[in-house]
Tab-separated table of N, CA and C in Angstrom:
chain	number	residue	atom	x	y	z
A	1	MET	N	98.305	185.671	-64.899
A	1	MET	CA	98.864	185.923	-63.582
A	1	MET	C	97.739	186.177	-62.594
A	2	LEU	N	97.825	185.534	-61.456
A	2	LEU	CA	96.845	185.709	-60.407
A	2	LEU	C	97.080	187.044	-59.723
A	3	THR	N	96.026	187.838	-59.592
A	3	THR	CA	96.202	189.144	-58.969
A	3	THR	C	95.704	189.202	-57.533
A	4	ARG	N	94.700	188.404	-57.209
A	4	ARG	CA	94.167	188.503	-55.857
A	4	ARG	C	93.403	187.237	-55.489
A	5	TYR	N	93.470	186.882	-54.234
A	5	TYR	CA	92.707	185.772	-53.687
A	5	TYR	C	91.830	186.326	-52.577
A	6	ILE	N	90.525	186.138	-52.689
A	6	ILE	CA	89.603	186.631	-51.676
A	6	ILE	C	89.215	185.449	-50.798
A	7	HIS	N	89.719	185.430	-49.578
A	7	HIS	CA	89.572	184.271	-48.705
A	7	HIS	C	88.158	184.082	-48.164
A	8	ARG	N	87.525	185.143	-47.667
A	8	ARG	CA	86.231	184.987	-47.013
A	8	ARG	C	85.162	184.418	-47.922
A	9	SER	N	85.101	184.902	-49.134
A	9	SER	CA	84.059	184.424	-50.046
A	9	SER	C	84.478	183.155	-50.755
A	10	GLY	N	85.794	182.829	-50.702
A	10	GLY	CA	86.288	181.656	-51.400
A	10	GLY	C	86.427	181.885	-52.889
A	11	ARG	N	86.302	183.159	-53.331
A	11	ARG	CA	86.409	183.459	-54.760
A	11	ARG	C	87.827	183.916	-55.079
A	12	PHE	N	88.244	183.594	-56.283
A	12	PHE	CA	89.524	184.051	-56.782
A	12	PHE	C	89.281	185.086	-57.860
A	13	GLU	N	90.141	186.079	-57.947
A	13	GLU	CA	90.052	187.059	-59.011
A	13	GLU	C	91.386	187.122	-59.734
A	14	GLY	N	91.365	187.524	-60.986
A	14	GLY	CA	92.580	187.633	-61.781
A	14	GLY	C	92.398	186.908	-63.095
A	15	GLN	N	93.438	186.862	-63.885
A	15	GLN	CA	93.348	186.238	-65.195
A	15	GLN	C	93.026	184.753	-65.111
A	16	GLU	N	93.534	184.080	-64.089
A	16	GLU	CA	93.266	182.664	-63.939
A	16	GLU	C	92.023	182.423	-63.095
A	17	GLY	N	91.182	183.444	-62.995
A	17	GLY	CA	90.025	183.376	-62.126
A	17	GLY	C	89.146	182.170	-62.325
A	18	GLY	N	88.877	181.785	-63.570
A	18	GLY	CA	88.008	180.650	-63.830
A	18	GLY	C	88.567	179.363	-63.261
A	19	LYS	N	89.821	179.077	-63.549
A	19	LYS	CA	90.466	177.866	-63.067
A	19	LYS	C	90.550	177.870	-61.548
A	20	LEU	N	90.939	179.008	-60.989
A	20	LEU	CA	91.093	179.084	-59.542
A	20	LEU	C	89.745	179.130	-58.840
A	21	ALA	N	88.742	179.682	-59.493
A	21	ALA	CA	87.412	179.695	-58.890
A	21	ALA	C	86.897	178.272	-58.730
A	22	ARG	N	87.163	177.426	-59.725
A	22	ARG	CA	86.760	176.023	-59.606
A	22	ARG	C	87.496	175.354	-58.457
A	23	LEU	N	88.761	175.709	-58.291
A	23	LEU	CA	89.551	175.135	-57.220
A	23	LEU	C	89.055	175.593	-55.855
A	24	ALA	N	88.475	176.786	-55.781
A	24	ALA	CA	88.036	177.348	-54.505
A	24	ALA	C	86.991	176.481	-53.821
A	25	ARG	N	86.271	175.682	-54.580
A	25	ARG	CA	85.243	174.854	-53.954
A	25	ARG	C	85.836	173.685	-53.180
A	26	PHE	N	87.134	173.400	-53.364
A	26	PHE	CA	87.768	172.321	-52.630
A	26	PHE	C	88.126	172.809	-51.229
A	27	LYS	N	87.896	171.996	-50.268
A	27	LYS	CA	88.161	172.371	-48.882
A	27	LYS	C	89.623	172.749	-48.675
A	28	LYS	N	89.834	173.788	-47.926
A	28	LYS	CA	91.154	174.210	-47.463
A	28	LYS	C	92.103	174.634	-48.576
A	29	ALA	N	91.612	174.872	-49.767
A	29	ALA	CA	92.481	175.330	-50.854
A	29	ALA	C	92.950	176.741	-50.542
A	30	ARG	N	94.217	177.014	-50.793
A	30	ARG	CA	94.742	178.358	-50.586
A	30	ARG	C	95.878	178.613	-51.567
A	31	VAL	N	96.154	179.869	-51.790
A	31	VAL	CA	97.211	180.283	-52.702
A	31	VAL	C	98.372	180.792	-51.873
A	32	VAL	N	99.581	180.343	-52.211
A	32	VAL	CA	100.784	180.821	-51.535
A	32	VAL	C	101.734	181.376	-52.584
A	33	THR	N	102.585	182.286	-52.143
A	33	THR	CA	103.573	182.886	-53.033
A	33	THR	C	104.956	182.454	-52.580
A	34	ASP	N	105.765	181.914	-53.508
A	34	ASP	CA	107.112	181.504	-53.139
A	34	ASP	C	108.053	182.707	-53.168
A	35	LYS	N	109.340	182.476	-52.885
A	35	LYS	CA	110.300	183.573	-52.778
A	35	LYS	C	110.520	184.298	-54.098
A	36	ASP	N	110.202	183.657	-55.229
A	36	ASP	CA	110.356	184.291	-56.544
A	36	ASP	C	109.097	185.020	-56.996
A	37	GLY	N	108.067	185.031	-56.161
A	37	GLY	CA	106.830	185.705	-56.508
A	37	GLY	C	105.851	184.836	-57.282
A	38	LYS	N	106.188	183.569	-57.507
A	38	LYS	CA	105.304	182.665	-58.238
A	38	LYS	C	104.217	182.158	-57.299
A	39	LYS	N	102.983	182.228	-57.776
A	39	LYS	CA	101.858	181.782	-56.961
A	39	LYS	C	101.526	180.340	-57.289
A	40	SER	N	101.201	179.585	-56.248
A	40	SER	CA	100.782	178.210	-56.453
A	40	SER	C	99.669	177.876	-55.470
A	41	ILE	N	98.978	176.799	-55.756
A	41	ILE	CA	97.836	176.381	-54.962
A	41	ILE	C	98.289	175.307	-53.991
A	42	VAL	N	97.931	175.467	-52.747
A	42	VAL	CA	98.287	174.490	-51.729
A	42	VAL	C	97.003	173.921	-51.153
A	43	MET	N	96.960	172.627	-51.048
A	43	MET	CA	95.792	171.965	-50.501
A	43	MET	C	96.244	171.086	-49.346
A	44	PRO	N	96.352	171.663	-48.159
A	44	PRO	CA	96.856	170.887	-47.028
A	44	PRO	C	95.902	169.762	-46.653
A	45	ALA	N	96.463	168.686	-46.145
A	45	ALA	CA	95.656	167.547	-45.751
A	45	ALA	C	96.349	166.825	-44.603
A	46	LYS	N	95.577	166.116	-43.818
A	46	LYS	CA	96.139	165.442	-42.656
A	46	LYS	C	96.550	164.005	-42.954
A	47	SER	N	95.789	163.292	-43.719
A	47	SER	CA	96.085	161.884	-43.969
A	47	SER	C	96.521	161.679	-45.416
A	48	GLU	N	97.110	160.507	-45.680
A	48	GLU	CA	97.473	160.169	-47.060
A	48	GLU	C	96.237	160.143	-47.949
A	49	ASP	N	95.131	159.666	-47.419
A	49	ASP	CA	93.886	159.636	-48.194
A	49	ASP	C	93.461	161.049	-48.594
A	50	ASP	N	93.522	161.990	-47.652
A	50	ASP	CA	93.155	163.381	-47.941
A	50	ASP	C	94.089	163.990	-48.982
A	51	ILE	N	95.377	163.701	-48.851
A	51	ILE	CA	96.349	164.216	-49.821
A	51	ILE	C	96.040	163.656	-51.202
A	52	GLN	N	95.772	162.368	-51.259
A	52	GLN	CA	95.480	161.735	-52.543
A	52	GLN	C	94.207	162.304	-53.170
A	53	ILE	N	93.188	162.543	-52.386
A	53	ILE	CA	91.957	163.158	-52.892
A	53	ILE	C	92.265	164.538	-53.463
A	54	SER	N	93.092	165.309	-52.750
A	54	SER	CA	93.486	166.637	-53.234
A	54	SER	C	94.253	166.550	-54.545
A	55	ILE	N	95.090	165.545	-54.690
A	55	ILE	CA	95.862	165.367	-55.930
A	55	ILE	C	94.922	165.064	-57.096
A	56	ILE	N	93.944	164.219	-56.871
A	56	ILE	CA	92.987	163.898	-57.937
A	56	ILE	C	92.157	165.129	-58.284
A	57	LYS	N	91.763	165.918	-57.286
A	57	LYS	CA	91.032	167.155	-57.568
A	57	LYS	C	91.901	168.134	-58.350
A	58	TRP	N	93.190	168.183	-58.030
A	58	TRP	CA	94.130	169.005	-58.795
A	58	TRP	C	94.213	168.501	-60.243
A	59	ALA	N	94.260	167.183	-60.419
A	59	ALA	CA	94.375	166.586	-61.752
A	59	ALA	C	93.155	166.901	-62.620
A	60	VAL	N	91.995	167.122	-61.992
A	60	VAL	CA	90.786	167.500	-62.732
A	60	VAL	C	91.009	168.818	-63.477
A	61	LEU	N	91.872	169.671	-62.951
A	61	LEU	CA	92.124	170.991	-63.541
A	61	LEU	C	93.247	170.983	-64.581
A	62	GLN	N	93.935	169.851	-64.742
A	62	GLN	CA	95.055	169.760	-65.680
A	62	GLN	C	94.580	169.143	-66.991
A	63	LYS	N	94.954	169.753	-68.092
A	63	LYS	CA	94.521	169.267	-69.408
A	63	LYS	C	95.619	168.437	-70.067
A	64	TYR	N	95.194	167.382	-70.770
A	64	TYR	CA	96.109	166.557	-71.549
A	64	TYR	C	95.323	165.938	-72.711
A	65	LYS	N	95.700	166.275	-73.915
A	65	LYS	CA	95.080	165.731	-75.134
A	65	LYS	C	93.557	165.767	-75.107
A	66	GLY	N	93.002	166.903	-74.756
A	66	GLY	CA	91.558	167.077	-74.795
A	66	GLY	C	90.805	166.509	-73.612
A	67	ARG	N	91.514	165.909	-72.682
A	67	ARG	CA	90.881	165.373	-71.481
A	67	ARG	C	91.554	165.999	-70.270
A	68	THR	N	91.001	165.691	-69.118
A	68	THR	CA	91.672	166.131	-67.895
A	68	THR	C	92.578	165.005	-67.418
A	69	LEU	N	93.624	165.375	-66.707
A	69	LEU	CA	94.645	164.408	-66.312
A	69	LEU	C	94.093	163.330	-65.381
A	70	ASP	N	93.034	163.635	-64.642
A	70	ASP	CA	92.464	162.623	-63.749
A	70	ASP	C	91.937	161.410	-64.524
A	71	TYR	N	91.669	161.571	-65.805
A	71	TYR	CA	91.234	160.457	-66.658
A	71	TYR	C	92.325	159.386	-66.727
A	72	TYR	N	93.582	159.800	-66.611
A	72	TYR	CA	94.722	158.898	-66.771
A	72	TYR	C	95.350	158.458	-65.456
A	73	ILE	N	94.981	159.093	-64.348
A	73	ILE	CA	95.559	158.731	-63.050
A	73	ILE	C	94.612	157.781	-62.333
A	74	VAL	N	95.155	156.664	-61.873
A	74	VAL	CA	94.351	155.628	-61.244
A	74	VAL	C	94.936	155.293	-59.871
A	75	HIS	N	94.054	154.990	-58.964
A	75	HIS	CA	94.467	154.465	-57.654
A	75	HIS	C	93.957	153.040	-57.536
A	76	VAL	N	94.856	152.126	-57.222
A	76	VAL	CA	94.457	150.745	-56.969
A	76	VAL	C	94.384	150.579	-55.450
A	77	PRO	N	93.242	150.159	-54.926
A	77	PRO	CA	93.074	150.112	-53.469
A	77	PRO	C	93.801	148.942	-52.813
A	78	ASN	N	95.127	148.963	-52.897
A	78	ASN	CA	95.920	147.902	-52.283
A	78	ASN	C	96.190	148.162	-50.810
A	79	GLY	N	96.091	149.410	-50.388
A	79	GLY	CA	96.419	149.746	-49.005
A	79	GLY	C	95.291	149.425	-48.052
A	80	GLY	N	95.608	149.451	-46.799
A	80	GLY	CA	94.602	149.240	-45.761
A	80	GLY	C	94.408	147.782	-45.410
A	81	TYR	N	93.933	147.571	-44.227
A	81	TYR	CA	93.690	146.227	-43.729
A	81	TYR	C	92.227	145.864	-43.943
A	82	ARG	N	92.003	144.653	-44.428
A	82	ARG	CA	90.641	144.151	-44.604
A	82	ARG	C	90.533	142.787	-43.955
A	83	LYS	N	89.432	142.565	-43.278
A	83	LYS	CA	89.260	141.323	-42.534
A	83	LYS	C	88.653	140.211	-43.373
A	84	GLY	N	88.921	139.027	-42.935
A	84	GLY	CA	88.237	137.826	-43.379
A	84	GLY	C	87.996	137.660	-44.857
A	85	ARG	N	86.721	137.471	-45.184
A	85	ARG	CA	86.327	137.159	-46.561
A	85	ARG	C	86.697	138.266	-47.542
A	86	GLU	N	86.499	139.524	-47.136
A	86	GLU	CA	86.810	140.635	-48.038
A	86	GLU	C	88.297	140.648	-48.380
A	87	GLY	N	89.147	140.498	-47.376
A	87	GLY	CA	90.588	140.471	-47.604
A	87	GLY	C	91.000	139.302	-48.484
A	88	ALA	N	90.443	138.132	-48.221
A	88	ALA	CA	90.761	136.946	-49.015
A	88	ALA	C	90.305	137.114	-50.466
A	89	LYS	N	89.109	137.660	-50.646
A	89	LYS	CA	88.593	137.880	-52.002
A	89	LYS	C	89.478	138.863	-52.769
A	90	LEU	N	89.830	139.981	-52.128
A	90	LEU	CA	90.689	140.969	-52.802
A	90	LEU	C	92.049	140.369	-53.162
A	91	LYS	N	92.583	139.547	-52.292
A	91	LYS	CA	93.867	138.903	-52.583
A	91	LYS	C	93.738	137.978	-53.805
A	92	ARG	N	92.637	137.225	-53.878
A	92	ARG	CA	92.403	136.361	-55.046
A	92	ARG	C	92.223	137.186	-56.325
A	93	MET	N	91.721	138.433	-56.160
A	93	MET	CA	91.500	139.312	-57.312
A	93	MET	C	92.791	140.002	-57.766
A	94	GLY	N	93.886	139.815	-57.016
A	94	GLY	CA	95.159	140.366	-57.447
A	94	GLY	C	95.682	141.533	-56.638
A	95	VAL	N	95.000	141.902	-55.561
A	95	VAL	CA	95.497	142.982	-54.713
A	95	VAL	C	96.810	142.529	-54.083
A	96	GLN	N	97.819	143.397	-54.168
A	96	GLN	CA	99.136	143.068	-53.629
A	96	GLN	C	99.655	144.213	-52.783
A	97	ALA	N	100.163	143.881	-51.621
A	97	ALA	CA	100.733	144.890	-50.735
A	97	ALA	C	101.996	145.467	-51.366
A	98	GLY	N	102.210	146.763	-51.147
A	98	GLY	CA	103.440	147.406	-51.600
A	98	GLY	C	103.372	148.070	-52.952
A	99	TYR	N	102.264	147.866	-53.696
A	99	TYR	CA	102.160	148.509	-55.004
A	99	TYR	C	101.895	150.002	-54.800
A	100	PRO	N	102.512	150.871	-55.611
A	100	PRO	CA	102.343	152.322	-55.430
A	100	PRO	C	100.882	152.771	-55.479
A	101	ASP	N	100.641	153.897	-54.825
A	101	ASP	CA	99.280	154.418	-54.680
A	101	ASP	C	98.693	154.978	-55.965
A	102	LEU	N	99.501	155.686	-56.741
A	102	LEU	CA	99.010	156.348	-57.947
A	102	LEU	C	99.697	155.805	-59.185
A	103	ILE	N	98.903	155.590	-60.214
A	103	ILE	CA	99.386	155.038	-61.481
A	103	ILE	C	99.019	156.014	-62.586
A	104	LEU	N	100.002	156.406	-63.362
A	104	LEU	CA	99.774	157.282	-64.516
A	104	LEU	C	100.333	156.575	-65.739
A	105	ASP	N	99.452	156.060	-66.584
A	105	ASP	CA	99.866	155.276	-67.742
A	105	ASP	C	99.962	156.115	-69.004
A	106	ILE	N	100.853	157.086	-68.966
A	106	ILE	CA	101.191	157.877	-70.142
A	106	ILE	C	102.706	157.779	-70.306
A	107	PRO	N	103.183	157.194	-71.403
A	107	PRO	CA	104.639	157.099	-71.573
A	107	PRO	C	105.248	158.466	-71.858
A	108	LYS	N	106.320	158.781	-71.141
A	108	LYS	CA	107.033	160.054	-71.310
A	108	LYS	C	108.510	159.845	-71.017
A	109	GLY	N	109.369	160.563	-71.722
A	109	GLY	CA	110.795	160.601	-71.418
A	109	GLY	C	111.482	159.252	-71.382
A	110	GLY	N	111.019	158.313	-72.169
A	110	GLY	CA	111.631	156.988	-72.186
A	110	GLY	C	111.061	156.021	-71.166
A	111	TYR	N	110.093	156.458	-70.383
A	111	TYR	CA	109.456	155.598	-69.383
A	111	TYR	C	108.126	155.070	-69.913
A	112	HIS	N	107.717	153.920	-69.387
A	112	HIS	CA	106.424	153.339	-69.757
A	112	HIS	C	105.267	154.044	-69.066
A	113	GLY	N	105.529	154.624	-67.907
A	113	GLY	CA	104.503	155.301	-67.122
A	113	GLY	C	105.091	155.752	-65.799
A	114	LEU	N	104.246	156.365	-64.989
A	114	LEU	CA	104.663	156.909	-63.695
A	114	LEU	C	103.943	156.160	-62.583
A	115	ARG	N	104.689	155.800	-61.537
A	115	ARG	CA	104.123	155.168	-60.346
A	115	ARG	C	104.573	155.980	-59.134
A	116	ILE	N	103.621	156.345	-58.289
A	116	ILE	CA	103.931	157.157	-57.115
A	116	ILE	C	103.427	156.469	-55.855
A	117	GLU	N	104.342	156.264	-54.923
A	117	GLU	CA	103.975	155.838	-53.569
A	117	GLU	C	103.863	157.113	-52.754
A	118	LEU	N	102.666	157.404	-52.295
A	118	LEU	CA	102.389	158.656	-51.601
A	118	LEU	C	102.577	158.495	-50.103
A	119	LYS	N	103.255	159.481	-49.511
A	119	LYS	CA	103.456	159.527	-48.064
A	119	LYS	C	103.091	160.900	-47.546
A	120	LYS	N	102.739	160.970	-46.266
A	120	LYS	CA	102.520	162.262	-45.628
A	120	LYS	C	103.863	162.983	-45.563
A	121	PRO	N	103.842	164.322	-45.541
A	121	PRO	CA	105.114	165.056	-45.515
A	121	PRO	C	105.990	164.736	-44.308
A	122	LYS	N	105.376	164.409	-43.185
A	122	LYS	CA	106.163	164.130	-41.984
A	122	LYS	C	105.681	162.849	-41.323
A	123	GLY	N	106.622	162.078	-40.838
A	123	GLY	CA	106.290	160.919	-40.019
A	123	GLY	C	105.933	159.643	-40.740
A	124	SER	N	106.041	159.611	-42.052
A	124	SER	CA	105.711	158.391	-42.792
A	124	SER	C	106.972	157.603	-43.101
A	125	VAL	N	106.840	156.297	-43.072
A	125	VAL	CA	107.958	155.407	-43.356
A	125	VAL	C	107.603	154.541	-44.553
A	126	THR	N	108.545	154.388	-45.456
A	126	THR	CA	108.351	153.511	-46.610
A	126	THR	C	108.698	152.090	-46.185
A	127	ARG	N	107.749	151.182	-46.331
A	127	ARG	CA	107.963	149.788	-45.926
A	127	ARG	C	108.852	149.065	-46.937
A	128	ASP	N	109.446	147.974	-46.499
A	128	ASP	CA	110.352	147.202	-47.351
A	128	ASP	C	109.661	146.695	-48.615
A	129	ASN	N	108.406	146.204	-48.488
A	129	ASN	CA	107.717	145.706	-49.678
A	129	ASN	C	107.449	146.829	-50.683
A	130	GLN	N	107.279	148.063	-50.204
A	130	GLN	CA	107.096	149.208	-51.100
A	130	GLN	C	108.409	149.542	-51.814
A	131	LYS	N	109.508	149.513	-51.083
A	131	LYS	CA	110.829	149.766	-51.685
A	131	LYS	C	111.141	148.718	-52.749
A	132	GLN	N	110.847	147.457	-52.440
A	132	GLN	CA	111.105	146.376	-53.393
A	132	GLN	C	110.251	146.532	-54.651
A	133	ARG	N	109.000	146.910	-54.472
A	133	ARG	CA	108.106	147.086	-55.624
A	133	ARG	C	108.578	148.249	-56.494
A	134	ILE	N	108.974	149.345	-55.870
A	134	ILE	CA	109.470	150.504	-56.621
A	134	ILE	C	110.714	150.115	-57.414
A	135	ALA	N	111.627	149.376	-56.793
A	135	ALA	CA	112.850	148.931	-57.488
A	135	ALA	C	112.494	148.044	-58.681
A	136	ALA	N	111.519	147.153	-58.507
A	136	ALA	CA	111.108	146.267	-59.604
A	136	ALA	C	110.482	147.061	-60.748
A	137	LEU	N	109.668	148.054	-60.422
A	137	LEU	CA	109.043	148.877	-61.463
A	137	LEU	C	110.077	149.706	-62.218
A	138	ILE	N	111.074	150.221	-61.506
A	138	ILE	CA	112.161	150.963	-62.149
A	138	ILE	C	112.901	150.043	-63.120
A	139	ASP	N	113.175	148.825	-62.684
A	139	ASP	CA	113.860	147.848	-63.555
A	139	ASP	C	113.057	147.539	-64.810
A	140	GLU	N	111.727	147.656	-64.728
A	140	GLU	CA	110.861	147.366	-65.877
A	140	GLU	C	110.607	148.588	-66.757
A	141	GLY	N	111.225	149.729	-66.433
A	141	GLY	CA	111.127	150.895	-67.302
A	141	GLY	C	110.099	151.933	-66.904
A	142	TYR	N	109.619	151.876	-65.671
A	142	TYR	CA	108.685	152.883	-65.173
A	142	TYR	C	109.453	153.923	-64.363
A	143	TYR	N	108.922	155.136	-64.305
A	143	TYR	CA	109.454	156.110	-63.363
A	143	TYR	C	108.651	155.919	-62.092
A	144	ALA	N	109.294	155.459	-61.044
A	144	ALA	CA	108.615	155.166	-59.786
A	144	ALA	C	109.364	155.849	-58.657
A	145	GLU	N	108.599	156.493	-57.786
A	145	GLU	CA	109.241	157.179	-56.675
A	145	GLU	C	108.274	157.376	-55.523
A	146	VAL	N	108.843	157.621	-54.355
A	146	VAL	CA	108.073	157.957	-53.171
A	146	VAL	C	107.978	159.477	-53.116
A	147	CYS	N	106.760	160.000	-53.034
A	147	CYS	CA	106.556	161.448	-52.938
A	147	CYS	C	105.936	161.752	-51.586
A	148	LYS	N	106.404	162.845	-50.991
A	148	LYS	CA	105.894	163.247	-49.680
A	148	LYS	C	105.011	164.474	-49.824
A	149	GLY	N	103.714	164.255	-49.689
A	149	GLY	CA	102.759	165.349	-49.675
A	149	GLY	C	102.275	165.797	-51.043
A	150	PHE	N	101.356	166.753	-50.998
A	150	PHE	CA	100.706	167.280	-52.200
A	150	PHE	C	101.694	167.966	-53.139
A	151	GLN	N	102.489	168.891	-52.605
A	151	GLN	CA	103.402	169.674	-53.457
A	151	GLN	C	104.412	168.782	-54.161
A	152	ASP	N	105.043	167.884	-53.426
A	152	ASP	CA	106.044	166.993	-54.006
A	152	ASP	C	105.423	166.131	-55.101
A	153	THR	N	104.228	165.625	-54.851
A	153	THR	CA	103.559	164.751	-55.822
A	153	THR	C	103.167	165.512	-57.084
A	154	THR	N	102.543	166.673	-56.925
A	154	THR	CA	102.124	167.419	-58.120
A	154	THR	C	103.328	167.921	-58.910
A	155	GLN	N	104.407	168.284	-58.236
A	155	GLN	CA	105.627	168.697	-58.950
A	155	GLN	C	106.211	167.529	-59.733
A	156	THR	N	106.211	166.344	-59.146
A	156	THR	CA	106.705	165.152	-59.847
A	156	THR	C	105.851	164.867	-61.075
A	157	ILE	N	104.535	164.955	-60.926
A	157	ILE	CA	103.636	164.714	-62.067
A	157	ILE	C	103.879	165.756	-63.162
A	158	LYS	N	103.996	167.024	-62.775
A	158	LYS	CA	104.249	168.082	-63.767
A	158	LYS	C	105.563	167.846	-64.503
A	159	ARG	N	106.607	167.523	-63.763
A	159	ARG	CA	107.919	167.291	-64.389
A	159	ARG	C	107.868	166.060	-65.289
A	160	TYR	N	107.184	165.025	-64.866
A	160	TYR	CA	107.050	163.818	-65.681
A	160	TYR	C	106.305	164.132	-66.981
A	161	MET	N	105.186	164.828	-66.862
A	161	MET	CA	104.382	165.148	-68.043
A	161	MET	C	105.112	166.091	-68.995
A	162	ALA	N	106.005	166.913	-68.473
A	162	ALA	CA	106.785	167.821	-69.317
A	162	ALA	C	107.989	167.105	-69.943
A	163	GLY	N	108.201	165.850	-69.592
A	163	GLY	CA	109.340	165.096	-70.122
A	163	GLY	C	110.660	165.514	-69.500
A	164	GLU	N	110.612	166.124	-68.324
A	164	GLU	CA	111.822	166.625	-67.669
A	164	GLU	C	112.545	165.573	-66.841
A	165	LEU	N	111.897	164.458	-66.553
A	165	LEU	CA	112.529	163.431	-65.733
A	165	LEU	C	113.301	162.479	-66.642
A	166	LEU	N	114.565	162.384	-66.404
A	166	LEU	CA	115.429	161.546	-67.216
A	166	LEU	C	115.739	160.245	-66.500
A	167	ILE	N	116.226	159.278	-67.240
A	167	ILE	CA	116.537	157.974	-66.671
A	167	ILE	C	117.488	158.113	-65.478
A	168	THR	N	118.339	159.124	-65.495
A	168	THR	CA	119.322	159.295	-64.420
A	168	THR	C	118.779	160.060	-63.226
A	169	ASP	N	117.555	160.610	-63.302
A	169	ASP	CA	116.998	161.383	-62.198
A	169	ASP	C	116.698	160.494	-60.995
A	170	LYS	N	116.464	161.169	-59.873
A	170	LYS	CA	116.176	160.456	-58.623
A	170	LYS	C	114.916	159.617	-58.759
A	171	GLN	N	114.971	158.449	-58.174
A	171	GLN	CA	113.803	157.622	-58.051
A	171	GLN	C	113.921	156.923	-56.709
A	172	GLY	N	112.880	156.968	-55.933
A	172	GLY	CA	112.906	156.342	-54.621
A	172	GLY	C	113.806	157.079	-53.633
A	173	GLU	N	114.099	158.345	-53.927
A	173	GLU	CA	115.015	159.120	-53.088
A	173	GLU	C	114.540	159.213	-51.645
A	174	TYR	N	113.250	159.245	-51.406
A	174	TYR	CA	112.721	159.422	-50.063
A	174	TYR	C	112.546	158.110	-49.307
A	175	CYS	N	112.981	157.026	-49.897
A	175	CYS	CA	112.868	155.756	-49.189
A	175	CYS	C	113.679	155.813	-47.909
A	176	ASP	N	113.077	155.432	-46.816
A	176	ASP	CA	113.752	155.503	-45.513
A	176	ASP	C	114.696	154.332	-45.326
């Protein structure tokens, strides 16, 4: 149980001090307490890129079969606009618009893996090609969904890894 967070020095104290001390080196990391008294780490970010970086840094602290979870989470750089030769080359290499941002290739709960299309908590719209890709991945046996922000994404990953997401659970619920 976390007993105290010292903001000025960026140090954490308490039983989870080691884990949280490592987290303290990440920019803007802070601890919040929910209504039930449970403490969690919040890493606010302005852009989808910043949120995704925070998620990968969070994954560095999660253990799975002797490795850290970031070993299994991959980002394919399908997003963003690229001009001319670079864009054409990437397209020939297989880059496709609409593919989810994060890929977790660990089978759990009857799924082949997890695919997450990451959005900012406010003001983001899921494009039609993203909705179509998510639907296709669901049809192929993946758990695929749109997550808004750091908290939603890390909660989805935790629930997936715990085997709590069932075939009947929400997928693509946040699609606009």
